Short mmCIF file of C-alpha atoms in Angstrom, two decimals:
data_model
loop_
_atom_site.label_atom_id
_atom_site.label_comp_id
_atom_site.label_asym_id
_atom_site.label_seq_id
_atom_site.Cartn_x
_atom_site.Cartn_y
_atom_site.Cartn_z
CA GLY G 1 -31.24 -35.50 -196.40
CA ASP G 2 -34.84 -35.96 -197.45
CA VAL G 3 -37.54 -34.34 -195.38
CA ILE G 4 -39.30 -36.55 -192.85
CA ILE G 5 -43.10 -36.35 -192.99
CA PRO G 6 -44.85 -36.96 -189.64
CA SER G 7 -47.83 -39.25 -190.20
CA ASP G 8 -49.36 -39.96 -186.79
CA GLY G 9 -51.97 -37.21 -187.12
CA PHE G 10 -51.06 -35.61 -183.80
CA LEU G 11 -50.61 -31.88 -183.46
CA ASP G 12 -46.94 -30.82 -183.39
CA MET G 13 -46.79 -28.13 -180.70
CA CYS G 14 -43.24 -27.21 -181.68
CA LEU G 15 -44.50 -26.32 -185.15
CA VAL G 16 -47.33 -24.31 -183.60
CA LYS G 17 -44.80 -22.42 -181.48
CA ASP G 18 -42.62 -21.64 -184.49
CA LEU G 19 -45.59 -20.45 -186.55
CA SER G 20 -46.88 -18.33 -183.67
CA ARG G 21 -43.77 -16.16 -183.88
CA SER G 22 -45.07 -14.63 -187.11
CA ILE G 23 -48.82 -15.23 -187.18
CA PRO G 24 -51.63 -15.33 -184.59
CA ALA G 25 -51.61 -18.45 -182.37
CA ASP G 26 -55.08 -19.59 -183.52
CA LEU G 27 -54.05 -19.45 -187.17
CA ALA G 28 -50.77 -21.21 -186.39
CA LYS G 29 -52.59 -24.05 -184.67
CA GLU G 30 -55.07 -24.38 -187.54
CA ILE G 31 -52.25 -24.61 -190.11
CA ALA G 32 -50.35 -27.18 -188.03
CA GLU G 33 -53.51 -29.28 -187.61
CA THR G 34 -54.12 -29.19 -191.37
CA LEU G 35 -50.59 -30.32 -192.15
CA ALA G 36 -50.78 -33.12 -189.58
CA ALA G 37 -54.11 -34.35 -190.97
CA ASP G 38 -52.80 -34.26 -194.54
CA ALA G 39 -49.71 -36.23 -193.56
CA LYS G 40 -51.83 -38.89 -191.84
CA ILE G 41 -54.10 -39.20 -194.86
CA ALA G 42 -51.05 -39.63 -197.08
CA ALA G 43 -49.70 -42.41 -194.89
CA THR G 44 -53.08 -44.11 -194.57
CA GLY G 45 -53.22 -44.26 -198.35
CA LEU G 46 -50.69 -47.06 -198.19
CA LEU G 47 -53.33 -49.33 -196.68
CA GLU G 48 -56.34 -48.26 -198.69
CA VAL G 49 -55.51 -49.20 -202.28
CA ALA G 50 -55.46 -52.82 -203.31
CA PRO G 51 -52.53 -54.11 -205.38
CA ASP G 52 -52.88 -54.70 -209.12
CA ASP G 53 -51.49 -58.11 -210.03
CA ASP G 54 -51.21 -57.31 -213.76
CA LEU G 55 -48.44 -54.71 -213.41
CA ASP G 56 -44.70 -55.24 -213.32
CA LYS G 57 -44.09 -54.81 -209.59
CA SER G 58 -40.32 -54.48 -209.82
CA LYS G 59 -40.54 -51.59 -212.27
CA GLY G 60 -43.38 -50.14 -210.24
CA ARG G 61 -41.25 -50.07 -207.12
CA GLU G 62 -38.37 -48.34 -208.86
CA GLN G 63 -40.68 -45.70 -210.32
CA ALA G 64 -42.35 -45.24 -206.92
CA ARG G 65 -38.94 -44.76 -205.30
CA ARG G 66 -38.05 -42.00 -207.76
CA ASP G 67 -41.45 -40.30 -207.49
CA ILE G 68 -41.47 -40.31 -203.71
CA LYS G 69 -37.94 -38.95 -203.62
CA GLN G 70 -38.96 -36.10 -205.94
CA ARG G 71 -42.09 -35.32 -203.92
CA ALA G 72 -39.96 -35.25 -200.78
CA ARG G 73 -37.63 -32.74 -202.42
CA ASP G 74 -40.63 -30.59 -203.40
CA ILE G 75 -41.88 -30.63 -199.82
CA LYS G 76 -38.43 -29.80 -198.49
CA LYS G 77 -38.20 -26.84 -200.87
CA ALA G 78 -41.69 -25.62 -199.98
CA SER G 79 -40.93 -26.06 -196.26
CA LYS G 80 -37.84 -23.87 -196.51
CA ALA G 81 -39.76 -21.17 -198.39
CA ALA G 82 -42.48 -21.23 -195.74
CA GLN G 83 -39.89 -20.98 -192.96
CA VAL G 84 -38.27 -17.97 -194.63
CA ALA G 85 -41.64 -16.26 -194.93
CA LEU G 86 -42.45 -17.03 -191.31
CA ASP G 87 -39.09 -15.71 -190.14
CA THR G 88 -39.55 -12.38 -191.94
CA ASP G 89 -39.44 -9.52 -189.42
CA THR G 90 -41.52 -6.47 -190.36
CA SER G 91 -39.78 -4.30 -187.77
CA ASP G 92 -36.21 -4.54 -189.14
CA GLY G 93 -36.39 -1.28 -191.12
CA LYS G 94 -36.58 -2.86 -194.60
CA ASN G 95 -39.95 -1.25 -195.36
CA ILE G 96 -41.73 -4.64 -195.65
CA GLY G 97 -45.38 -4.29 -194.74
CA GLU G 98 -47.34 -6.69 -192.55
CA GLN G 99 -49.82 -7.29 -195.33
CA GLU G 100 -47.05 -8.29 -197.75
CA VAL G 101 -45.56 -10.69 -195.18
CA ASN G 102 -48.93 -12.30 -194.52
CA ALA G 103 -49.49 -12.78 -198.24
CA SER G 104 -46.08 -14.45 -198.56
CA ILE G 105 -46.81 -16.75 -195.61
CA ILE G 106 -50.17 -17.78 -197.03
CA GLU G 107 -48.67 -18.45 -200.48
CA THR G 108 -45.74 -20.54 -199.21
CA LEU G 109 -47.92 -22.56 -196.85
CA GLN G 110 -50.31 -23.25 -199.72
CA ASP G 111 -47.36 -24.45 -201.80
CA LEU G 112 -46.37 -26.74 -198.92
CA LYS G 113 -49.89 -28.10 -198.69
CA SER G 114 -49.97 -28.68 -202.46
CA ALA G 115 -46.67 -30.56 -202.27
CA SER G 116 -48.10 -32.73 -199.47
CA LEU G 117 -51.15 -33.56 -201.59
CA GLN G 118 -48.88 -34.53 -204.47
CA LEU G 119 -47.01 -36.86 -202.12
CA GLU G 120 -50.32 -38.39 -201.08
CA GLU G 121 -51.21 -39.10 -204.69
CA THR G 122 -47.75 -40.55 -205.32
CA ILE G 123 -48.22 -42.88 -202.36
CA ARG G 124 -51.54 -44.10 -203.74
CA ILE G 125 -49.98 -44.83 -207.12
CA ALA G 126 -47.04 -46.57 -205.47
CA GLN G 127 -49.43 -48.76 -203.50
CA LYS G 128 -51.17 -49.78 -206.69
CA ASN G 129 -48.06 -50.38 -208.79
CA ALA G 130 -45.40 -51.55 -206.36
CA ILE G 131 -46.94 -53.86 -203.76
CA LYS G 132 -46.68 -57.55 -204.59
CA PRO G 133 -49.74 -59.64 -203.71
CA LEU G 134 -49.24 -62.12 -200.89
CA ASN G 135 -49.65 -65.82 -201.47
CA THR G 136 -52.65 -66.57 -199.30
CA GLU G 137 -51.93 -70.29 -199.39
CA THR G 138 -48.57 -69.96 -197.67
CA CYS G 139 -48.69 -66.61 -195.92
CA GLY G 140 -49.58 -66.56 -192.25
CA GLY G 141 -50.79 -69.49 -190.21
CA ILE G 142 -49.15 -71.28 -187.33
CA SER G 143 -46.53 -73.98 -187.68
CA ILE G 144 -46.19 -76.94 -185.29
CA ASN G 145 -43.02 -78.91 -185.90
CA GLY G 146 -41.28 -81.60 -183.89
CA ALA G 147 -38.17 -82.06 -186.00
CA ARG G 148 -35.75 -79.87 -184.03
CA ARG G 149 -35.86 -81.65 -180.64
CA LYS G 150 -37.11 -85.09 -179.74
CA GLY G 151 -40.23 -84.96 -177.60
CA ILE G 152 -40.57 -81.18 -178.04
CA TYR G 153 -42.61 -79.28 -180.63
CA ASP G 154 -41.84 -75.78 -181.92
CA VAL G 155 -44.91 -73.58 -182.33
CA THR G 156 -44.42 -70.39 -184.32
CA LEU G 157 -46.05 -67.98 -186.72
CA LYS G 158 -45.33 -68.45 -190.42
CA GLY G 159 -43.84 -65.66 -192.47
CA ALA G 160 -45.05 -64.40 -195.85
CA ASN G 161 -42.98 -67.12 -197.52
CA GLY G 162 -44.77 -69.82 -195.56
CA LYS G 163 -41.71 -70.65 -193.46
CA PRO G 164 -41.72 -70.52 -189.64
CA ASN G 165 -40.41 -67.32 -188.08
CA ARG G 166 -38.30 -67.17 -184.95
CA PRO G 167 -38.51 -67.10 -181.99
CA TYR G 168 -40.00 -70.51 -181.36
CA LEU G 169 -42.50 -71.23 -178.61
CA THR G 170 -42.19 -74.80 -177.40
CA ILE G 171 -44.40 -77.50 -175.93
CA SER G 172 -43.72 -81.11 -174.99
CA LYS G 173 -45.41 -83.98 -176.80
CA SER G 174 -47.31 -85.03 -173.69
CA HIS G 175 -48.66 -81.52 -173.13
CA LEU G 176 -49.56 -81.09 -176.79
CA CYS G 177 -51.56 -84.31 -176.52
CA LYS G 178 -53.12 -82.97 -173.32
CA LEU G 179 -54.23 -79.74 -175.00
CA ILE G 180 -55.67 -81.71 -177.91
CA ASN G 181 -57.71 -83.78 -175.47
CA LEU G 182 -58.87 -80.64 -173.64
CA TRP G 183 -59.85 -79.14 -176.97
CA THR G 184 -61.72 -82.18 -178.23
CA GLY G 185 -63.37 -82.62 -174.84
CA ASN G 186 -64.83 -79.12 -175.05
CA GLU G 187 -68.25 -79.13 -176.70
CA ASN G 188 -68.30 -75.39 -177.45
CA HIS G 189 -66.57 -75.36 -180.83
CA LYS G 190 -68.06 -73.64 -183.85
CA GLY G 191 -66.23 -75.95 -186.23
CA ARG G 192 -67.63 -79.19 -184.79
CA LYS G 193 -70.97 -80.67 -185.72
CA ASN G 194 -73.15 -82.29 -183.08
CA GLU G 195 -72.79 -85.69 -184.69
CA ASP G 196 -68.97 -85.53 -184.77
CA LYS G 197 -67.43 -88.18 -182.56
CA VAL G 198 -64.77 -87.00 -180.13
CA MET G 199 -61.88 -89.42 -179.63
CA LYS G 200 -59.22 -89.13 -176.97
CA LEU G 201 -55.61 -88.99 -178.09
CA HIS G 202 -53.23 -91.39 -176.38
CA TYR G 203 -49.82 -90.00 -175.50
CA ASN G 204 -48.08 -92.59 -177.67
CA GLN G 205 -49.91 -91.34 -180.77
CA ASP G 206 -48.65 -88.67 -183.16
CA PRO G 207 -50.33 -85.38 -182.18
CA LEU G 208 -49.62 -83.77 -185.57
CA ASN G 209 -51.58 -86.46 -187.41
CA TYR G 210 -54.45 -85.89 -185.03
CA ILE G 211 -54.36 -82.13 -185.57
CA GLU G 212 -54.37 -82.63 -189.33
CA SER G 213 -57.47 -84.81 -188.96
CA LEU G 214 -59.48 -81.95 -187.44
CA SER G 215 -61.96 -80.22 -189.70
CA THR G 216 -60.78 -77.41 -191.97
CA GLN G 217 -62.56 -74.91 -189.73
CA GLU G 218 -61.51 -76.40 -186.39
CA GLN G 219 -57.82 -77.03 -187.13
CA PRO G 220 -56.75 -73.37 -187.56
CA GLU G 221 -58.77 -72.45 -184.49
CA PHE G 222 -56.89 -75.02 -182.42
CA ARG G 223 -53.54 -73.80 -183.74
CA LYS G 224 -54.44 -70.23 -182.80
CA ALA G 225 -55.55 -71.23 -179.32
CA LEU G 226 -52.35 -73.23 -178.80
CA TYR G 227 -50.12 -70.38 -179.97
CA CYS G 228 -51.97 -67.76 -177.92
CA CYS G 229 -51.78 -69.84 -174.74
CA LEU G 230 -48.07 -70.46 -175.16
CA ALA G 231 -47.43 -66.79 -175.93
CA ARG G 232 -49.45 -65.57 -172.93
CA TYR G 233 -47.59 -67.67 -170.39
CA GLU G 234 -44.24 -67.09 -172.07
CA GLY G 235 -44.94 -63.38 -171.77
CA LEU G 236 -45.73 -63.73 -168.06
CA LYS G 237 -42.44 -65.54 -167.36
CA GLY G 238 -42.02 -66.41 -163.67
CA ALA G 239 -42.60 -70.17 -163.88
CA GLY G 240 -42.77 -70.22 -160.08
CA TYR G 241 -46.16 -68.49 -160.29
CA GLN G 242 -47.52 -71.40 -162.36
CA CYS G 243 -46.46 -74.26 -160.07
CA ALA G 244 -49.18 -76.81 -159.45
CA VAL G 245 -50.06 -79.39 -156.84
CA PRO G 246 -48.91 -82.87 -157.98
CA GLY G 247 -51.53 -85.30 -159.21
CA ILE G 248 -50.81 -87.78 -156.41
CA ALA G 249 -51.84 -85.12 -153.89
CA PHE G 250 -55.16 -84.65 -155.69
CA ASP G 251 -55.73 -88.39 -155.73
CA ALA G 252 -54.88 -88.70 -152.04
CA ALA G 253 -57.10 -85.75 -151.10
CA THR G 254 -59.96 -87.38 -152.97
CA LYS G 255 -59.43 -90.63 -151.10
CA ALA G 256 -59.21 -88.68 -147.84
CA GLY G 257 -62.81 -87.67 -148.32
CA LEU G 258 -62.90 -84.42 -150.35
CA GLY G 259 -64.51 -86.13 -153.32
CA SER G 260 -64.36 -84.85 -156.88
CA THR G 261 -62.85 -81.39 -157.05
CA MET G 262 -62.05 -78.60 -159.46
CA GLU G 263 -59.11 -76.21 -159.56
CA CYS G 264 -59.83 -72.53 -159.00
CA PHE G 265 -56.44 -71.40 -160.36
CA ALA G 266 -54.96 -73.40 -163.22
CA SER G 267 -54.07 -73.31 -166.90
CA PRO G 268 -54.41 -75.79 -169.76
CA PHE G 269 -50.75 -76.66 -169.16
CA ASN G 270 -50.86 -77.43 -165.43
CA CYS G 271 -54.50 -78.43 -164.81
CA ARG G 272 -55.28 -81.80 -163.29
CA TYR G 273 -58.87 -82.02 -164.47
CA GLU G 274 -60.71 -81.09 -167.65
CA ARG G 275 -62.60 -78.18 -166.08
CA PHE G 276 -60.88 -75.37 -164.19
CA CYS G 277 -60.72 -71.61 -163.65
CA SER G 278 -57.91 -69.72 -165.35
CA ALA G 279 -56.39 -66.32 -166.03
CA PHE G 280 -57.15 -66.00 -169.76
CA PRO G 281 -60.69 -67.17 -170.47
CA ASP G 282 -60.72 -65.42 -173.86
CA VAL G 283 -58.36 -68.13 -175.09
CA GLU G 284 -58.58 -70.91 -172.52
CA THR G 285 -62.35 -71.51 -172.48
CA ARG G 286 -61.75 -73.53 -175.65
CA LEU G 287 -59.30 -75.65 -173.69
CA GLY G 288 -61.39 -76.46 -170.65
CA SER G 289 -61.48 -73.24 -168.63
CA ILE G 290 -64.84 -72.09 -167.26
CA GLY G 291 -63.47 -68.55 -166.82
CA SER G 292 -61.79 -66.52 -164.11
CA PHE G 293 -62.20 -67.43 -160.44
CA PHE G 294 -62.89 -63.74 -159.74
CA ASP G 295 -65.69 -63.50 -162.34
CA ASP G 296 -68.97 -64.17 -160.55
CA LYS G 297 -70.66 -64.94 -163.84
CA ALA G 298 -68.12 -67.68 -164.53
CA PHE G 299 -67.55 -68.97 -161.00
CA SER G 300 -70.35 -68.71 -158.44
CA PRO G 301 -70.89 -72.31 -157.33
CA LYS G 302 -74.02 -73.37 -155.51
CA GLU G 303 -72.14 -76.37 -154.14
CA GLY G 304 -68.96 -78.36 -154.66
CA SER G 305 -65.44 -79.16 -153.48
CA PHE G 306 -62.63 -77.01 -154.86
CA GLU G 307 -58.84 -76.81 -154.76
CA VAL G 308 -57.36 -73.32 -154.51
CA ASN G 309 -53.66 -72.87 -155.32
CA PRO G 310 -53.33 -69.25 -156.51
CA PRO G 311 -50.24 -67.45 -157.81
CA PHE G 312 -48.27 -66.48 -154.72
CA VAL G 313 -48.94 -62.77 -155.11
CA PRO G 314 -50.28 -60.99 -151.98
CA GLU G 315 -52.95 -58.98 -153.82
CA ILE G 316 -54.30 -62.08 -155.59
CA MET G 317 -54.33 -64.11 -152.38
CA GLU G 318 -56.17 -61.35 -150.51
CA ALA G 319 -58.83 -61.08 -153.23
CA MET G 320 -59.14 -64.87 -153.28
CA GLY G 321 -59.71 -64.97 -149.51
CA ARG G 322 -62.44 -62.34 -149.70
CA LYS G 323 -64.35 -64.25 -152.36
CA ILE G 324 -64.13 -67.57 -150.54
CA GLU G 325 -65.44 -65.94 -147.36
CA ARG G 326 -68.29 -64.36 -149.30
CA LEU G 327 -69.30 -67.69 -150.83
CA LEU G 328 -69.11 -69.55 -147.52
CA ASN G 329 -71.14 -66.86 -145.75
CA ASP G 330 -74.04 -67.26 -148.20
CA ASP G 331 -76.59 -69.48 -146.45
CA CYS G 332 -78.51 -69.96 -149.69
CA ARG G 333 -75.72 -72.12 -151.11
CA GLY G 334 -75.34 -75.85 -150.68
CA PRO G 335 -72.28 -77.69 -149.31
CA LEU G 336 -69.05 -75.89 -150.21
CA SER G 337 -65.43 -76.85 -149.51
CA PHE G 338 -62.23 -75.02 -150.45
CA LEU G 339 -58.82 -76.61 -149.96
CA VAL G 340 -56.42 -73.65 -149.99
CA ILE G 341 -52.67 -74.17 -150.65
CA ILE G 342 -50.51 -71.08 -150.09
CA PRO G 343 -46.92 -70.33 -149.02
CA ASN G 344 -46.11 -69.65 -145.40
CA TRP G 345 -43.52 -66.92 -145.90
CA GLY G 346 -43.38 -63.12 -145.94
CA GLU G 347 -46.73 -61.51 -146.66
CA GLY G 348 -48.10 -64.97 -147.35
CA SER G 349 -47.55 -65.76 -143.68
CA SER G 350 -49.81 -62.97 -142.45
CA PHE G 351 -52.47 -64.00 -144.96
CA CYS G 352 -52.25 -67.60 -143.71
CA HIS G 353 -52.89 -66.40 -140.17
CA SER G 354 -55.96 -64.45 -141.28
CA LEU G 355 -57.42 -67.55 -142.97
CA GLU G 356 -56.63 -69.68 -139.94
CA ARG G 357 -58.73 -67.35 -137.81
CA SER G 358 -61.74 -67.64 -140.13
CA MET G 359 -64.88 -69.23 -138.67
CA HIS G 360 -65.00 -71.44 -141.76
CA THR G 361 -61.56 -73.00 -141.30
CA GLN G 362 -61.86 -76.67 -140.34
CA VAL G 363 -58.27 -77.87 -140.76
CA ASN G 364 -55.02 -75.94 -141.05
CA LEU G 365 -51.62 -77.53 -141.22
CA LEU G 366 -48.08 -76.64 -142.16
CA ILE G 367 -46.05 -78.88 -144.47
CA LYS G 368 -42.30 -78.46 -144.22
CA ALA G 369 -40.47 -77.58 -147.42
CA ALA G 370 -38.44 -80.80 -147.30
CA ASP G 371 -41.59 -82.93 -147.16
CA HIS G 372 -43.25 -81.89 -150.40
CA ALA G 373 -42.78 -80.62 -153.96
CA PHE G 374 -44.78 -78.86 -156.66
CA LEU G 375 -45.12 -79.49 -160.36
CA ASP G 376 -42.84 -77.09 -162.21
CA GLY G 377 -44.63 -74.10 -163.71
CA ALA G 378 -42.64 -74.69 -166.91
CA GLN G 379 -43.60 -78.35 -167.10
CA HIS G 380 -45.14 -77.94 -170.55
CA VAL G 381 -41.76 -77.16 -172.16
CA LYS G 382 -39.96 -80.14 -170.65
CA ASP G 383 -39.57 -83.60 -172.11
CA THR G 384 -41.32 -85.87 -169.61
CA LYS G 385 -39.09 -88.80 -170.57
CA THR G 386 -35.79 -87.08 -169.82
CA GLU G 387 -36.57 -84.26 -167.36
CA THR G 388 -38.24 -84.23 -163.97
CA LEU G 389 -41.41 -82.19 -163.66
CA LEU G 390 -41.26 -81.87 -159.88
CA ARG G 391 -39.89 -78.70 -158.36
CA PRO G 392 -38.74 -78.86 -154.70
CA SER G 393 -40.57 -76.37 -152.53
CA SER G 394 -38.43 -73.46 -151.32
CA TRP G 395 -40.68 -72.74 -148.38
CA ASP G 396 -43.12 -74.28 -145.93
CA THR G 397 -46.63 -74.53 -147.31
CA ALA G 398 -49.89 -73.93 -145.51
CA VAL G 399 -52.82 -76.21 -146.34
CA ILE G 400 -56.10 -74.79 -145.08
CA LEU G 401 -59.48 -76.48 -145.45
CA MET G 402 -62.38 -74.01 -145.42
CA GLN G 403 -66.01 -75.23 -145.44
CA ASN G 404 -69.47 -74.01 -144.64
CA ASN G 405 -71.61 -76.06 -142.25
CA LYS G 406 -73.15 -78.06 -145.07
CA GLY G 407 -69.70 -78.72 -146.54
CA ARG G 408 -68.36 -79.92 -143.21
CA LYS G 409 -71.08 -82.59 -143.11
CA GLU G 410 -70.60 -83.52 -146.76
CA TRP G 411 -66.78 -83.84 -146.66
CA PRO G 412 -65.52 -84.54 -143.12
CA VAL G 413 -61.70 -84.59 -143.32
CA ASP G 414 -59.30 -84.73 -140.37
CA GLU G 415 -55.87 -83.09 -140.13
CA LYS G 416 -53.86 -86.32 -140.12
CA THR G 417 -55.39 -87.69 -143.33
CA LEU G 418 -55.01 -84.36 -145.09
CA LYS G 419 -51.35 -83.99 -144.13
CA GLU G 420 -50.46 -87.48 -145.32
CA SER G 421 -51.95 -86.75 -148.72
CA PHE G 422 -49.55 -83.84 -149.34
CA CYS G 423 -46.28 -85.44 -148.24
CA VAL G 424 -44.08 -87.22 -150.80
#
């Protein structure tokens, strides 16, 4: 078959070892490095030369195929000659001198290098004559289509032909409307002028029409943000890690006396309020996130009431506990309150006990699994009209209210009121 040309630019130590059998190791390494660099340059040539639209691309491809095949044969022939020269043994009694062998090696390796350079030039010509220009009007972009399933939209990258590629990422109509509202509620958009009026999208409206009404600069940015968010959480899998406290519990906790709050661990898909901390601020700040809970530049509140429902991962919960303690220990801050919701099982159990012993813990209670539920972590891919979004809890849940002295005076909440707010 045709010779395979390595093009990653990395030194092939096997080649160095083979060459070192006949020539000094330093020279062998230098030759191998030269060949590797030449091969990488040849491959990079594919990306460096712009296509010429005036040429017949079909004929260009056929000619390029023949030329590359011939260059590959030349390299294969030169490679064999070089291998023969390198395998020559000056001690086999055939009266072949070392100087003659070295001259043969140098000549055959030079022929191999010359053949590689010819392949490089052939690649450049092929790039110019054989690559068809892409239609920039239909190539790329992100498709949002609701035709396949009622109440569900497919979000996918477009191919070079402008058609959506599989696999599809999906989002429900209600959550697509939610993300649009988070997007339009965020003032930090390059594509929006100060005088632009922001209108909220009602869930009975067509989200696609609303997206199309965005400015030519803002619309593709929203599509990218939507696709990236869906792809990030699809890549994480484990919907159980993204479960959220139901909205009725937030409402009840507010009425119980905790006032307006903000979520320290949420996503654009499961957030209750328009401002929250999240895992992917590079994408989600355009959809309401203020940044990561663990980033002191993003989240270092002077005062406020917060809800803390982290992914149920021991390392994350431990780090969360340390930051809350640090904030509550800072006497320079105003009233602070953290309502922590974590599982009471396994390693989560020992962490619960450590929080319960904190000097800042005002209320701690245990809610039986049968008495409460969470919002499904995959709620954004479910049709709200036909599927339930609640996910029964598989374990007892600890609800721990942590406050500094100023927070205790600002938001006095008793155990009974707090427990009633979390039971369904």
